[in-house]
Amino acid sequence: MSSRMVNMVFTDRRLTGVIDWDTASPGPRSWDLAYLAYRLVPLAHPDNGDAIGSDLSERAGRLRILCNAYGSEQQPARILQVAVRRLHDLAAFAKARADQGQENIRSHVELYQRDAVWITGHADRLSRDAT
């Protein structure tokens, strides 16, 4: 049985594909790691339908594991800062697309902005518990 989660396709609980590269572009590693953390930790408001039920300590632990596994000098606090910037950029991108007629993505604007506010409000705890 296949299922899709956040641009990843799983078959029998194994990752079998990564899809939707339509907005892929060159950029710094921290930009990619921040978005990966946003989607997998997750770094999203708990009321967001994509967020899994976990407390801040669990999320901080996942963020630390992700940063360590990435094998770079990236620190959780830095990734949180980059994630907030990236979410604001994504909100602006989605708004521009929606204003050009792609109304189906207008709801993403508020979602990205809300998640950025949530990260900012919890950044100290997420980075402190991640160390």
mmCIF file of C-alpha atoms in Angstrom:
data_model
loop_
_atom_site.group_PDB
_atom_site.id
_atom_site.type_symbol
_atom_site.label_atom_id
_atom_site.label_comp_id
_atom_site.label_asym_id
_atom_site.label_seq_id
_atom_site.Cartn_x
_atom_site.Cartn_y
_atom_site.Cartn_z
ATOM 1 C CA MET A 1 0.000 0.000 0.000
ATOM 2 C CA SER A 2 1.379 3.407 -0.961
ATOM 3 C CA SER A 3 0.764 6.684 0.805
ATOM 4 C CA ARG A 4 1.977 10.245 0.351
ATOM 5 C CA MET A 5 3.299 12.544 3.078
ATOM 6 C CA VAL A 6 4.928 15.904 2.494
ATOM 7 C CA ASN A 7 6.232 15.239 -1.009
ATOM 8 C CA MET A 8 7.437 11.784 -0.011
ATOM 9 C CA VAL A 9 5.915 8.517 -1.147
ATOM 10 C CA PHE A 10 5.999 5.531 1.179
ATOM 11 C CA THR A 11 5.239 1.916 0.338
ATOM 12 C CA ASP A 12 4.849 -0.418 3.294
ATOM 13 C CA ARG A 13 6.347 2.280 5.554
ATOM 14 C CA ARG A 14 9.506 2.574 3.397
ATOM 15 C CA LEU A 15 10.404 5.752 1.547
ATOM 16 C CA THR A 16 10.083 4.928 -2.153
ATOM 17 C CA GLY A 17 10.055 8.357 -3.757
ATOM 18 C CA VAL A 18 10.407 12.100 -3.407
ATOM 19 C CA ILE A 19 8.171 14.186 -5.651
ATOM 20 C CA ASP A 20 7.121 17.758 -6.525
ATOM 21 C CA TRP A 21 10.365 19.470 -7.428
ATOM 22 C CA ASP A 22 8.570 22.347 -9.188
ATOM 23 C CA THR A 23 10.008 25.057 -6.934
ATOM 24 C CA ALA A 24 13.462 23.537 -6.441
ATOM 25 C CA SER A 25 16.356 25.946 -6.863
ATOM 26 C CA PRO A 26 19.973 26.404 -5.808
ATOM 27 C CA GLY A 27 20.524 27.719 -2.306
ATOM 28 C CA PRO A 28 22.440 27.278 0.919
ATOM 29 C CA ARG A 29 22.415 23.954 2.736
ATOM 30 C CA SER A 30 20.849 25.549 5.794
ATOM 31 C CA TRP A 31 17.843 26.529 3.638
ATOM 32 C CA ASP A 32 17.198 22.875 2.726
ATOM 33 C CA LEU A 33 17.877 21.595 6.232
ATOM 34 C CA ALA A 34 15.513 24.201 7.715
ATOM 35 C CA TYR A 35 12.691 23.132 5.411
ATOM 36 C CA LEU A 36 13.377 19.467 6.092
ATOM 37 C CA ALA A 37 13.211 20.197 9.830
ATOM 38 C CA TYR A 38 10.011 22.161 9.323
ATOM 39 C CA ARG A 39 8.338 19.193 7.666
ATOM 40 C CA LEU A 40 9.850 16.245 9.582
ATOM 41 C CA VAL A 41 10.396 17.428 13.171
ATOM 42 C CA PRO A 42 7.801 19.038 12.612
ATOM 43 C CA LEU A 43 8.299 22.730 13.271
ATOM 44 C CA ALA A 44 4.643 23.596 12.857
ATOM 45 C CA HIS A 45 1.843 24.892 15.032
ATOM 46 C CA PRO A 46 0.260 21.919 16.830
ATOM 47 C CA ASP A 47 -3.129 22.725 15.282
ATOM 48 C CA ASN A 48 -1.637 22.385 11.793
ATOM 49 C CA GLY A 49 -3.082 19.259 10.193
ATOM 50 C CA ASP A 50 0.415 18.130 9.179
ATOM 51 C CA ALA A 51 1.836 18.307 12.687
ATOM 52 C CA ILE A 52 2.136 15.104 14.669
ATOM 53 C CA GLY A 53 1.160 15.016 18.302
ATOM 54 C CA SER A 54 4.395 15.655 20.171
ATOM 55 C CA ASP A 55 5.555 18.047 22.838
ATOM 56 C CA LEU A 56 8.339 20.600 22.529
ATOM 57 C CA SER A 57 10.943 18.330 24.117
ATOM 58 C CA GLU A 58 10.266 15.583 21.579
ATOM 59 C CA ARG A 59 10.452 18.061 18.728
ATOM 60 C CA ALA A 60 13.667 19.553 20.098
ATOM 61 C CA GLY A 61 15.143 16.062 20.277
ATOM 62 C CA ARG A 62 14.174 15.352 16.674
ATOM 63 C CA LEU A 63 15.703 18.659 15.607
ATOM 64 C CA ARG A 64 18.978 17.782 17.347
ATOM 65 C CA ILE A 65 19.022 14.310 15.770
ATOM 66 C CA LEU A 66 18.377 15.794 12.340
ATOM 67 C CA CYS A 67 21.159 18.374 12.713
ATOM 68 C CA ASN A 68 23.587 15.702 13.955
ATOM 69 C CA ALA A 69 22.630 13.246 11.214
ATOM 70 C CA TYR A 70 23.089 15.913 8.578
ATOM 71 C CA GLY A 71 26.776 15.868 9.470
ATOM 72 C CA SER A 72 27.344 19.584 9.284
ATOM 73 C CA GLU A 73 28.105 22.410 11.605
ATOM 74 C CA GLN A 74 24.460 23.431 11.610
ATOM 75 C CA GLN A 75 23.080 24.123 15.059
ATOM 76 C CA PRO A 76 19.403 23.852 16.021
ATOM 77 C CA ALA A 77 19.134 27.555 16.919
ATOM 78 C CA ARG A 78 20.445 28.556 13.500
ATOM 79 C CA ILE A 79 18.127 26.145 11.686
ATOM 80 C CA LEU A 80 15.154 27.599 13.564
ATOM 81 C CA GLN A 81 16.118 31.126 12.446
ATOM 82 C CA VAL A 82 16.470 29.988 8.851
ATOM 83 C CA ALA A 83 13.154 28.105 9.004
ATOM 84 C CA VAL A 84 11.346 31.287 10.061
ATOM 85 C CA ARG A 85 12.922 33.244 7.198
ATOM 86 C CA ARG A 86 12.092 30.485 4.751
ATOM 87 C CA LEU A 87 8.467 30.331 5.882
ATOM 88 C CA HIS A 88 8.077 34.080 5.394
ATOM 89 C CA ASP A 89 9.551 33.690 1.901
ATOM 90 C CA LEU A 90 7.183 30.802 1.165
ATOM 91 C CA ALA A 91 4.230 32.885 2.361
ATOM 92 C CA ALA A 92 5.232 35.711 0.010
ATOM 93 C CA PHE A 93 5.699 33.231 -2.849
ATOM 94 C CA ALA A 94 2.311 31.620 -2.223
ATOM 95 C CA LYS A 95 0.615 35.015 -1.996
ATOM 96 C CA ALA A 96 2.145 36.122 -5.294
ATOM 97 C CA ARG A 97 0.988 32.907 -6.974
ATOM 98 C CA ALA A 98 -2.492 33.234 -5.498
ATOM 99 C CA ASP A 99 -2.686 36.868 -6.620
ATOM 100 C CA GLN A 100 -1.843 35.652 -10.140
ATOM 101 C CA GLY A 101 -4.846 33.357 -10.112
ATOM 102 C CA GLN A 102 -3.767 30.197 -8.272
ATOM 103 C CA GLU A 103 -6.398 30.631 -5.569
ATOM 104 C CA ASN A 104 -5.992 27.035 -4.394
ATOM 105 C CA ILE A 105 -2.739 27.967 -2.618
ATOM 106 C CA ARG A 106 -3.955 31.122 -0.866
ATOM 107 C CA SER A 107 -4.512 29.153 2.370
ATOM 108 C CA HIS A 108 -0.777 28.373 2.431
ATOM 109 C CA VAL A 109 0.004 32.021 3.121
ATOM 110 C CA GLU A 110 -1.655 31.996 6.542
ATOM 111 C CA LEU A 111 -0.349 28.507 7.331
ATOM 112 C CA TYR A 112 3.293 29.507 6.677
ATOM 113 C CA GLN A 113 2.920 32.750 8.620
ATOM 114 C CA ARG A 114 1.295 30.978 11.561
ATOM 115 C CA ASP A 115 4.020 28.346 11.665
ATOM 116 C CA ALA A 116 6.729 31.045 11.537
ATOM 117 C CA VAL A 117 5.137 32.771 14.539
ATOM 118 C CA TRP A 118 4.926 29.429 16.371
ATOM 119 C CA ILE A 119 8.622 28.672 15.752
ATOM 120 C CA THR A 120 9.626 32.163 16.881
ATOM 121 C CA GLY A 121 7.592 31.804 20.055
ATOM 122 C CA HIS A 122 9.141 28.426 20.896
ATOM 123 C CA ALA A 123 12.672 28.849 19.499
ATOM 124 C CA ASP A 124 14.359 29.213 22.889
ATOM 125 C CA ARG A 125 12.875 25.981 24.196
ATOM 126 C CA LEU A 126 13.372 24.087 20.929
ATOM 127 C CA SER A 127 17.047 25.057 20.731
ATOM 128 C CA ARG A 128 17.727 24.730 24.471
ATOM 129 C CA ASP A 129 16.179 21.261 24.737
ATOM 130 C CA ALA A 130 17.964 20.219 21.542
ATOM 131 C CA THR A 131 21.411 20.557 23.108
#
